[in-house]
Amino acid sequence: GDGLVLLCFLAIFFYYTAAIAFDTGDFDPQTEIKSMPLPIALLRVAVGLAGLVLGGWLIVANATLIAQQVGISEALIGLTVVAAGTSLPELATSAVAAYKKNVEIAVGNVVGSNIFNIFFYLKIIIFFEG
């Protein structure tokens, strides 16, 4: 029951977000999106994905190693490293958006991510524990 309620809230959040995106009226894809050749776009996506995977692996591996050397428990290591590993890409996106003066993207990224995490992952936890 609780998981279904959270899943319904997630669906409402997706609907609300889509409605805002389509109702603004001032969005013109032809002027907002820069065109680039497909090979360059694919190369950028591949490099970004590789950097994301490599950076996440480096953060998790080194944070775990440091925490083990300090003597922190495995449970605490798991909680903090997973939290940091999932939050760093969002932090990087928000930092770049703020640097480019796109405050709305930075705030929306943080708020949207937290709402999604609460409604989706908490629903999964309730499902497996219930």
Short mmCIF file of N, CA, C and O in Angstrom, two decimals:
data_model
loop_
_atom_site.label_atom_id
_atom_site.label_comp_id
_atom_site.label_asym_id
_atom_site.label_seq_id
_atom_site.Cartn_x
_atom_site.Cartn_y
_atom_site.Cartn_z
N GLY A 1 0.81 -1.20 0.00
CA GLY A 1 0.00 0.00 0.00
C GLY A 1 0.85 1.26 0.00
O GLY A 1 0.62 2.18 -0.80
N ASP A 2 1.86 1.31 0.89
CA ASP A 2 2.70 2.51 0.97
C ASP A 2 3.51 2.69 -0.30
O ASP A 2 3.65 3.80 -0.80
N GLY A 3 4.03 1.59 -0.82
CA GLY A 3 4.81 1.67 -2.05
C GLY A 3 3.97 2.14 -3.23
O GLY A 3 4.43 2.90 -4.07
N LEU A 4 2.72 1.72 -3.28
CA LEU A 4 1.83 2.14 -4.36
C LEU A 4 1.52 3.64 -4.26
O LEU A 4 1.48 4.33 -5.28
N VAL A 5 1.37 4.14 -3.06
CA VAL A 5 1.14 5.57 -2.86
C VAL A 5 2.35 6.36 -3.35
O VAL A 5 2.21 7.37 -4.05
N LEU A 6 3.57 5.90 -3.00
CA LEU A 6 4.77 6.59 -3.44
C LEU A 6 4.90 6.54 -4.96
O LEU A 6 5.33 7.51 -5.59
N LEU A 7 4.54 5.42 -5.55
CA LEU A 7 4.59 5.30 -7.01
C LEU A 7 3.59 6.24 -7.67
O LEU A 7 3.89 6.85 -8.70
N CYS A 8 2.44 6.41 -7.07
CA CYS A 8 1.45 7.37 -7.60
C CYS A 8 1.98 8.80 -7.50
O CYS A 8 1.81 9.59 -8.43
N PHE A 9 2.63 9.14 -6.38
CA PHE A 9 3.22 10.47 -6.26
C PHE A 9 4.31 10.69 -7.30
O PHE A 9 4.47 11.78 -7.84
N LEU A 10 5.07 9.65 -7.60
CA LEU A 10 6.10 9.75 -8.64
C LEU A 10 5.47 10.02 -10.00
O LEU A 10 5.94 10.86 -10.76
N ALA A 11 4.36 9.34 -10.30
CA ALA A 11 3.66 9.57 -11.56
C ALA A 11 3.11 10.99 -11.62
O ALA A 11 3.19 11.65 -12.67
N ILE A 12 2.59 11.49 -10.51
CA ILE A 12 2.09 12.87 -10.46
C ILE A 12 3.24 13.85 -10.69
O ILE A 12 3.10 14.84 -11.42
N PHE A 13 4.39 13.57 -10.09
CA PHE A 13 5.56 14.44 -10.27
C PHE A 13 6.00 14.46 -11.74
O PHE A 13 6.30 15.52 -12.29
N PHE A 14 6.02 13.30 -12.39
CA PHE A 14 6.38 13.24 -13.81
C PHE A 14 5.38 14.02 -14.66
O PHE A 14 5.76 14.75 -15.57
N TYR A 15 4.10 13.87 -14.37
CA TYR A 15 3.07 14.60 -15.11
C TYR A 15 3.24 16.10 -14.91
O TYR A 15 3.17 16.88 -15.87
N TYR A 16 3.45 16.52 -13.68
CA TYR A 16 3.62 17.94 -13.36
C TYR A 16 4.83 18.52 -14.09
O TYR A 16 4.77 19.60 -14.67
N THR A 17 5.94 17.79 -14.08
CA THR A 17 7.15 18.25 -14.75
C THR A 17 6.94 18.36 -16.25
O THR A 17 7.36 19.35 -16.88
N ALA A 18 6.30 17.37 -16.84
CA ALA A 18 6.03 17.42 -18.29
C ALA A 18 5.08 18.56 -18.63
O ALA A 18 5.26 19.25 -19.64
N ALA A 19 4.08 18.79 -17.79
CA ALA A 19 3.13 19.87 -18.04
C ALA A 19 3.81 21.22 -18.00
O ALA A 19 3.56 22.09 -18.85
N ILE A 20 4.71 21.42 -17.06
CA ILE A 20 5.45 22.68 -16.99
C ILE A 20 6.34 22.84 -18.21
O ILE A 20 6.43 23.93 -18.79
N ALA A 21 6.98 21.77 -18.63
CA ALA A 21 7.89 21.85 -19.78
C ALA A 21 7.15 22.22 -21.06
O ALA A 21 7.66 22.97 -21.89
N PHE A 22 5.95 21.70 -21.24
CA PHE A 22 5.21 21.96 -22.47
C PHE A 22 4.33 23.20 -22.42
O PHE A 22 3.95 23.73 -23.45
N ASP A 23 4.01 23.70 -21.24
CA ASP A 23 3.11 24.84 -21.11
C ASP A 23 3.80 26.19 -21.08
O ASP A 23 3.14 27.21 -21.09
N THR A 24 5.12 26.23 -21.04
CA THR A 24 5.80 27.52 -20.94
C THR A 24 5.58 28.37 -22.17
O THR A 24 5.53 29.59 -22.08
N GLY A 25 5.48 27.76 -23.34
CA GLY A 25 5.18 28.51 -24.56
C GLY A 25 6.37 29.23 -25.17
O GLY A 25 6.38 29.48 -26.36
N ASP A 26 7.38 29.56 -24.37
CA ASP A 26 8.52 30.28 -24.93
C ASP A 26 9.66 29.34 -25.32
O ASP A 26 10.73 29.80 -25.68
N PHE A 27 9.43 28.06 -25.29
CA PHE A 27 10.45 27.09 -25.68
C PHE A 27 10.39 26.88 -27.18
O PHE A 27 9.37 26.46 -27.72
N ASP A 28 11.47 27.19 -27.84
CA ASP A 28 11.56 27.00 -29.28
C ASP A 28 12.79 26.13 -29.56
O ASP A 28 13.91 26.61 -29.46
N PRO A 29 12.59 24.85 -29.85
CA PRO A 29 13.74 23.95 -30.01
C PRO A 29 14.72 24.38 -31.10
O PRO A 29 15.90 24.10 -31.01
N GLN A 30 14.25 25.09 -32.11
CA GLN A 30 15.14 25.48 -33.20
C GLN A 30 16.16 26.53 -32.74
O GLN A 30 17.26 26.57 -33.25
N THR A 31 15.80 27.37 -31.80
CA THR A 31 16.73 28.39 -31.35
C THR A 31 17.49 27.97 -30.10
O THR A 31 18.55 28.50 -29.82
N GLU A 32 16.97 27.03 -29.34
CA GLU A 32 17.60 26.63 -28.08
C GLU A 32 18.70 25.59 -28.27
O GLU A 32 19.62 25.53 -27.48
N ILE A 33 18.60 24.77 -29.28
CA ILE A 33 19.51 23.65 -29.44
C ILE A 33 20.50 23.96 -30.55
O ILE A 33 20.11 24.29 -31.66
N LYS A 34 21.77 23.84 -30.22
CA LYS A 34 22.80 24.03 -31.23
C LYS A 34 22.96 22.72 -32.01
O LYS A 34 22.95 21.65 -31.43
N SER A 35 23.11 22.84 -33.30
CA SER A 35 23.29 21.63 -34.10
C SER A 35 24.78 21.32 -34.22
O SER A 35 25.62 22.22 -34.25
N MET A 36 25.08 20.04 -34.24
CA MET A 36 26.44 19.59 -34.44
C MET A 36 26.39 18.27 -35.19
O MET A 36 25.37 17.57 -35.13
N PRO A 37 27.45 17.92 -35.85
CA PRO A 37 27.46 16.65 -36.59
C PRO A 37 27.28 15.46 -35.64
O PRO A 37 27.74 15.48 -34.50
N LEU A 38 26.61 14.44 -36.14
CA LEU A 38 26.33 13.26 -35.32
C LEU A 38 27.58 12.60 -34.77
O LEU A 38 27.60 12.23 -33.59
N PRO A 39 28.65 12.42 -35.54
CA PRO A 39 29.85 11.78 -34.96
C PRO A 39 30.43 12.55 -33.78
O PRO A 39 30.86 11.95 -32.79
N ILE A 40 30.41 13.88 -33.85
CA ILE A 40 30.94 14.67 -32.74
C ILE A 40 30.03 14.54 -31.52
O ILE A 40 30.50 14.41 -30.39
N ALA A 41 28.72 14.53 -31.75
CA ALA A 41 27.78 14.38 -30.63
C ALA A 41 27.96 13.02 -29.97
O ALA A 41 27.99 12.92 -28.74
N LEU A 42 28.11 11.96 -30.77
CA LEU A 42 28.31 10.62 -30.21
C LEU A 42 29.63 10.53 -29.46
O LEU A 42 29.72 9.88 -28.41
N LEU A 43 30.67 11.17 -29.99
CA LEU A 43 31.96 11.18 -29.31
C LEU A 43 31.87 11.89 -27.97
O LEU A 43 32.40 11.41 -26.96
N ARG A 44 31.17 13.01 -27.94
CA ARG A 44 31.00 13.73 -26.67
C ARG A 44 30.23 12.90 -25.64
O ARG A 44 30.56 12.90 -24.45
N VAL A 45 29.19 12.21 -26.09
CA VAL A 45 28.42 11.36 -25.18
C VAL A 45 29.30 10.22 -24.65
O VAL A 45 29.29 9.91 -23.47
N ALA A 46 30.09 9.61 -25.54
CA ALA A 46 30.95 8.50 -25.14
C ALA A 46 32.02 8.96 -24.14
O ALA A 46 32.26 8.30 -23.12
N VAL A 47 32.63 10.10 -24.41
CA VAL A 47 33.66 10.63 -23.50
C VAL A 47 33.03 11.00 -22.15
O VAL A 47 33.59 10.71 -21.09
N GLY A 48 31.86 11.62 -22.19
CA GLY A 48 31.18 11.97 -20.94
C GLY A 48 30.79 10.75 -20.12
O GLY A 48 30.97 10.72 -18.91
N LEU A 49 30.29 9.73 -20.80
CA LEU A 49 29.91 8.50 -20.10
C LEU A 49 31.13 7.80 -19.52
O LEU A 49 31.11 7.34 -18.37
N ALA A 50 32.21 7.75 -20.30
CA ALA A 50 33.45 7.13 -19.80
C ALA A 50 33.99 7.90 -18.60
O ALA A 50 34.42 7.31 -17.60
N GLY A 51 33.94 9.23 -18.68
CA GLY A 51 34.39 10.04 -17.55
C GLY A 51 33.53 9.84 -16.32
O GLY A 51 34.04 9.79 -15.19
N LEU A 52 32.24 9.71 -16.51
CA LEU A 52 31.33 9.48 -15.40
C LEU A 52 31.60 8.14 -14.73
O LEU A 52 31.69 8.05 -13.50
N VAL A 53 31.77 7.10 -15.54
CA VAL A 53 32.04 5.77 -14.98
C VAL A 53 33.39 5.75 -14.28
O VAL A 53 33.51 5.25 -13.15
N LEU A 54 34.42 6.28 -14.92
CA LEU A 54 35.75 6.28 -14.34
C LEU A 54 35.80 7.13 -13.07
O LEU A 54 36.36 6.70 -12.05
N GLY A 55 35.19 8.30 -13.12
CA GLY A 55 35.17 9.16 -11.94
C GLY A 55 34.42 8.53 -10.78
O GLY A 55 34.86 8.59 -9.63
N GLY A 56 33.28 7.91 -11.06
CA GLY A 56 32.53 7.22 -10.00
C GLY A 56 33.31 6.07 -9.40
O GLY A 56 33.33 5.88 -8.18
N TRP A 57 33.99 5.32 -10.26
CA TRP A 57 34.80 4.21 -9.77
C TRP A 57 35.95 4.71 -8.89
O TRP A 57 36.22 4.14 -7.83
N LEU A 58 36.62 5.77 -9.33
CA LEU A 58 37.73 6.32 -8.55
C LEU A 58 37.26 6.84 -7.19
O LEU A 58 37.91 6.61 -6.17
N ILE A 59 36.12 7.52 -7.18
CA ILE A 59 35.59 8.04 -5.91
C ILE A 59 35.28 6.89 -4.96
O ILE A 59 35.68 6.90 -3.79
N VAL A 60 34.55 5.90 -5.44
CA VAL A 60 34.14 4.79 -4.58
C VAL A 60 35.34 3.99 -4.10
O VAL A 60 35.46 3.68 -2.91
N ALA A 61 36.25 3.66 -5.00
CA ALA A 61 37.41 2.84 -4.63
C ALA A 61 38.30 3.55 -3.62
O ALA A 61 38.70 2.97 -2.60
N ASN A 62 38.61 4.81 -3.87
CA ASN A 62 39.51 5.52 -2.98
C ASN A 62 38.85 5.91 -1.66
O ASN A 62 39.49 5.87 -0.61
N ALA A 63 37.58 6.27 -1.69
CA ALA A 63 36.88 6.58 -0.44
C ALA A 63 36.77 5.35 0.44
O ALA A 63 36.94 5.42 1.66
N THR A 64 36.51 4.20 -0.18
CA THR A 64 36.45 2.96 0.58
C THR A 64 37.80 2.61 1.17
O THR A 64 37.90 2.22 2.35
N LEU A 65 38.85 2.77 0.41
CA LEU A 65 40.20 2.47 0.89
C LEU A 65 40.58 3.38 2.06
O LEU A 65 41.08 2.91 3.09
N ILE A 66 40.32 4.65 1.93
CA ILE A 66 40.64 5.60 3.01
C ILE A 66 39.82 5.28 4.25
O ILE A 66 40.34 5.27 5.37
N ALA A 67 38.54 5.02 4.08
CA ALA A 67 37.67 4.73 5.23
C ALA A 67 38.10 3.45 5.94
O ALA A 67 38.06 3.37 7.17
N GLN A 68 38.53 2.43 5.18
CA GLN A 68 38.99 1.19 5.80
C GLN A 68 40.28 1.42 6.58
O GLN A 68 40.47 0.85 7.66
N GLN A 69 41.16 2.25 6.06
CA GLN A 69 42.42 2.54 6.75
C GLN A 69 42.20 3.32 8.03
O GLN A 69 42.94 3.17 9.00
N VAL A 70 41.17 4.16 8.05
CA VAL A 70 40.87 4.93 9.24
C VAL A 70 40.16 4.06 10.28
O VAL A 70 40.23 4.33 11.47
N GLY A 71 39.49 3.00 9.83
CA GLY A 71 38.81 2.10 10.74
C GLY A 71 37.32 2.31 10.84
O GLY A 71 36.70 1.98 11.85
N ILE A 72 36.73 2.86 9.82
CA ILE A 72 35.29 3.08 9.80
C ILE A 72 34.59 1.77 9.45
O ILE A 72 35.08 0.98 8.66
N SER A 73 33.42 1.54 10.05
CA SER A 73 32.69 0.29 9.84
C SER A 73 32.23 0.16 8.39
O SER A 73 32.02 1.14 7.69
N GLU A 74 32.03 -1.08 7.95
CA GLU A 74 31.61 -1.37 6.57
C GLU A 74 30.24 -0.77 6.26
O GLU A 74 30.00 -0.28 5.17
N ALA A 75 29.34 -0.80 7.23
CA ALA A 75 28.00 -0.25 7.01
C ALA A 75 28.06 1.26 6.76
O ALA A 75 27.41 1.78 5.85
N LEU A 76 28.82 1.96 7.56
CA LEU A 76 28.95 3.40 7.39
C LEU A 76 29.65 3.74 6.08
O LEU A 76 29.29 4.69 5.40
N ILE A 77 30.65 2.94 5.72
CA ILE A 77 31.32 3.14 4.43
C ILE A 77 30.33 2.98 3.30
O ILE A 77 30.27 3.80 2.38
N GLY A 78 29.53 1.93 3.36
CA GLY A 78 28.55 1.69 2.31
C GLY A 78 27.56 2.83 2.17
O GLY A 78 27.26 3.29 1.07
N LEU A 79 27.04 3.32 3.29
CA LEU A 79 26.06 4.40 3.25
C LEU A 79 26.65 5.70 2.71
O LEU A 79 26.07 6.34 1.85
N THR A 80 27.82 6.06 3.20
CA THR A 80 28.39 7.35 2.79
C THR A 80 28.95 7.31 1.37
O THR A 80 28.80 8.27 0.62
N VAL A 81 29.59 6.21 1.00
CA VAL A 81 30.17 6.13 -0.34
C VAL A 81 29.08 6.07 -1.40
O VAL A 81 29.16 6.73 -2.44
N VAL A 82 28.02 5.32 -1.13
CA VAL A 82 26.91 5.26 -2.08
C VAL A 82 26.25 6.63 -2.19
O VAL A 82 25.93 7.09 -3.30
N ALA A 83 26.06 7.30 -1.08
CA ALA A 83 25.45 8.63 -1.11
C ALA A 83 26.32 9.61 -1.89
O ALA A 83 25.82 10.37 -2.73
N ALA A 84 27.61 9.59 -1.64
CA ALA A 84 28.51 10.49 -2.36
C ALA A 84 28.58 10.13 -3.84
O ALA A 84 28.56 11.01 -4.71
N GLY A 85 28.65 8.84 -4.14
CA GLY A 85 28.76 8.41 -5.54
C GLY A 85 27.54 8.76 -6.36
O GLY A 85 27.65 9.07 -7.55
N THR A 86 26.37 8.75 -5.75
CA THR A 86 25.16 9.09 -6.50
C THR A 86 24.92 10.60 -6.55
O THR A 86 24.22 11.07 -7.43
N SER A 87 25.50 11.35 -5.63
CA SER A 87 25.26 12.78 -5.59
C SER A 87 26.28 13.59 -6.40
O SER A 87 25.97 14.70 -6.83
N LEU A 88 27.47 13.06 -6.62
CA LEU A 88 28.49 13.83 -7.32
C LEU A 88 28.13 14.19 -8.76
O LEU A 88 28.39 15.33 -9.18
N PRO A 89 27.53 13.30 -9.55
CA PRO A 89 27.14 13.73 -10.91
C PRO A 89 26.12 14.87 -10.89
O PRO A 89 26.19 15.78 -11.72
N GLU A 90 25.20 14.83 -9.95
CA GLU A 90 24.22 15.91 -9.83
C GLU A 90 24.90 17.20 -9.39
O GLU A 90 24.56 18.28 -9.87
N LEU A 91 25.87 17.09 -8.51
CA LEU A 91 26.61 18.26 -8.06
C LEU A 91 27.38 18.88 -9.22
O LEU A 91 27.41 20.10 -9.39
N ALA A 92 28.01 18.03 -10.04
CA ALA A 92 28.75 18.54 -11.19
C ALA A 92 27.81 19.23 -12.18
O ALA A 92 28.12 20.32 -12.70
N THR A 93 26.67 18.63 -12.44
CA THR A 93 25.69 19.24 -13.35
C THR A 93 25.21 20.58 -12.81
O THR A 93 25.11 21.56 -13.55
N SER A 94 24.92 20.63 -11.53
CA SER A 94 24.45 21.88 -10.93
C SER A 94 25.54 22.95 -10.94
O SER A 94 25.25 24.13 -11.17
N ALA A 95 26.79 22.55 -10.70
CA ALA A 95 27.89 23.51 -10.71
C ALA A 95 28.09 24.10 -12.10
O ALA A 95 28.28 25.32 -12.25
N VAL A 96 28.04 23.26 -13.13
CA VAL A 96 28.19 23.75 -14.50
C VAL A 96 27.02 24.67 -14.87
O VAL A 96 27.21 25.71 -15.49
N ALA A 97 25.81 24.27 -14.47
CA ALA A 97 24.63 25.11 -14.77
C ALA A 97 24.73 26.46 -14.05
O ALA A 97 24.41 27.50 -14.64
N ALA A 98 25.18 26.46 -12.82
CA ALA A 98 25.32 27.72 -12.09
C ALA A 98 26.42 28.58 -12.71
O ALA A 98 26.28 29.80 -12.81
N TYR A 99 27.51 27.96 -13.14
CA TYR A 99 28.59 28.70 -13.80
C TYR A 99 28.12 29.35 -15.09
O TYR A 99 28.52 30.46 -15.42
N LYS A 100 27.21 28.68 -15.80
CA LYS A 100 26.68 29.21 -17.05
C LYS A 100 25.46 30.10 -16.83
O LYS A 100 24.74 30.41 -17.76
N LYS A 101 25.21 30.46 -15.57
CA LYS A 101 24.10 31.34 -15.19
C LYS A 101 22.72 30.73 -15.48
O LYS A 101 21.77 31.43 -15.74
N ASN A 102 22.61 29.41 -15.43
CA ASN A 102 21.33 28.71 -15.58
C ASN A 102 20.89 28.20 -14.21
O ASN A 102 20.91 27.00 -13.94
N VAL A 103 20.50 29.11 -13.36
CA VAL A 103 20.15 28.75 -11.98
C VAL A 103 18.96 27.81 -11.93
O VAL A 103 18.89 26.92 -11.09
N GLU A 104 18.01 27.98 -12.86
CA GLU A 104 16.83 27.12 -12.87
C GLU A 104 17.20 25.66 -13.06
O GLU A 104 16.61 24.77 -12.44
N ILE A 105 18.18 25.41 -13.91
CA ILE A 105 18.61 24.03 -14.14
C ILE A 105 19.27 23.46 -12.89
O ILE A 105 19.03 22.32 -12.51
N ALA A 106 20.09 24.27 -12.23
CA ALA A 106 20.76 23.80 -11.02
C ALA A 106 19.76 23.46 -9.93
O ALA A 106 19.84 22.38 -9.32
N VAL A 107 18.80 24.33 -9.69
CA VAL A 107 17.80 24.09 -8.65
C VAL A 107 16.90 22.92 -9.05
O VAL A 107 16.60 22.04 -8.24
N GLY A 108 16.47 22.90 -10.30
CA GLY A 108 15.61 21.82 -10.77
C GLY A 108 16.29 20.46 -10.70
O GLY A 108 15.65 19.45 -10.40
N ASN A 109 17.58 20.42 -10.95
CA ASN A 109 18.32 19.18 -10.87
C ASN A 109 18.31 18.63 -9.45
O ASN A 109 18.05 17.45 -9.22
N VAL A 110 18.58 19.48 -8.49
CA VAL A 110 18.63 19.05 -7.09
C VAL A 110 17.25 18.64 -6.60
O VAL A 110 17.06 17.56 -6.02
N VAL A 111 16.26 19.49 -6.84
CA VAL A 111 14.90 19.20 -6.37
C VAL A 111 14.34 17.96 -7.05
O VAL A 111 13.80 17.07 -6.40
N GLY A 112 14.47 17.89 -8.37
CA GLY A 112 13.96 16.74 -9.10
C GLY A 112 14.62 15.44 -8.69
O GLY A 112 13.96 14.41 -8.53
N SER A 113 15.91 15.48 -8.48
CA SER A 113 16.62 14.28 -8.07
C SER A 113 16.17 13.81 -6.69
O SER A 113 15.95 12.61 -6.47
N ASN A 114 16.02 14.73 -5.78
CA ASN A 114 15.60 14.35 -4.43
C ASN A 114 14.18 13.81 -4.42
O ASN A 114 13.89 12.83 -3.74
N ILE A 115 13.29 14.44 -5.18
CA ILE A 115 11.92 13.94 -5.24
C ILE A 115 11.88 12.55 -5.87
O ILE A 115 11.21 11.65 -5.38
N PHE A 116 12.64 12.36 -6.96
CA PHE A 116 12.68 11.05 -7.58
C PHE A 116 13.25 10.01 -6.63
O PHE A 116 12.71 8.90 -6.51
N ASN A 117 14.33 10.33 -5.93
CA ASN A 117 14.92 9.39 -4.99
C ASN A 117 13.94 9.01 -3.88
O ASN A 117 13.83 7.84 -3.51
N ILE A 118 13.22 9.98 -3.37
CA ILE A 118 12.28 9.70 -2.29
C ILE A 118 11.15 8.80 -2.79
O ILE A 118 10.85 7.77 -2.19
N PHE A 119 10.52 9.16 -3.89
CA PHE A 119 9.34 8.44 -4.35
C PHE A 119 9.68 7.09 -4.99
O PHE A 119 8.94 6.14 -4.84
N PHE A 120 10.79 6.99 -5.70
CA PHE A 120 11.09 5.76 -6.42
C PHE A 120 11.87 4.78 -5.55
O PHE A 120 11.46 3.63 -5.37
N TYR A 121 12.98 5.21 -5.01
CA TYR A 121 13.81 4.27 -4.25
C TYR A 121 13.17 3.88 -2.93
O TYR A 121 13.30 2.74 -2.49
N LEU A 122 12.50 4.80 -2.29
CA LEU A 122 11.80 4.45 -1.06
C LEU A 122 10.68 3.45 -1.34
O LEU A 122 10.44 2.55 -0.55
N LYS A 123 10.05 3.56 -2.49
CA LYS A 123 9.03 2.59 -2.89
C LYS A 123 9.64 1.21 -3.07
O LYS A 123 9.09 0.21 -2.65
N ILE A 124 10.83 1.15 -3.66
CA ILE A 124 11.52 -0.13 -3.84
C ILE A 124 11.89 -0.74 -2.50
O ILE A 124 11.72 -1.93 -2.26
N ILE A 125 12.38 0.10 -1.57
CA ILE A 125 12.75 -0.39 -0.25
C ILE A 125 11.51 -0.94 0.47
O ILE A 125 11.56 -2.00 1.08
N ILE A 126 10.41 -0.21 0.39
CA ILE A 126 9.18 -0.67 1.04
C ILE A 126 8.72 -1.98 0.41
O ILE A 126 8.26 -2.90 1.09
N PHE A 127 8.84 -2.08 -0.92
CA PHE A 127 8.42 -3.31 -1.62
C PHE A 127 9.22 -4.52 -1.14
O PHE A 127 8.65 -5.56 -0.85
N PHE A 128 10.53 -4.38 -1.02
CA PHE A 128 11.34 -5.53 -0.64
C PHE A 128 11.28 -5.83 0.85
O PHE A 128 11.48 -6.97 1.27
N GLU A 129 11.01 -4.83 1.68
CA GLU A 129 10.91 -5.08 3.10
C GLU A 129 9.51 -5.51 3.51
O GLU A 129 9.33 -6.14 4.53
N GLY A 130 8.51 -5.09 2.72
CA GLY A 130 7.13 -5.38 3.08
C GLY A 130 6.69 -6.67 2.51
O GLY A 130 5.97 -7.46 2.96
#
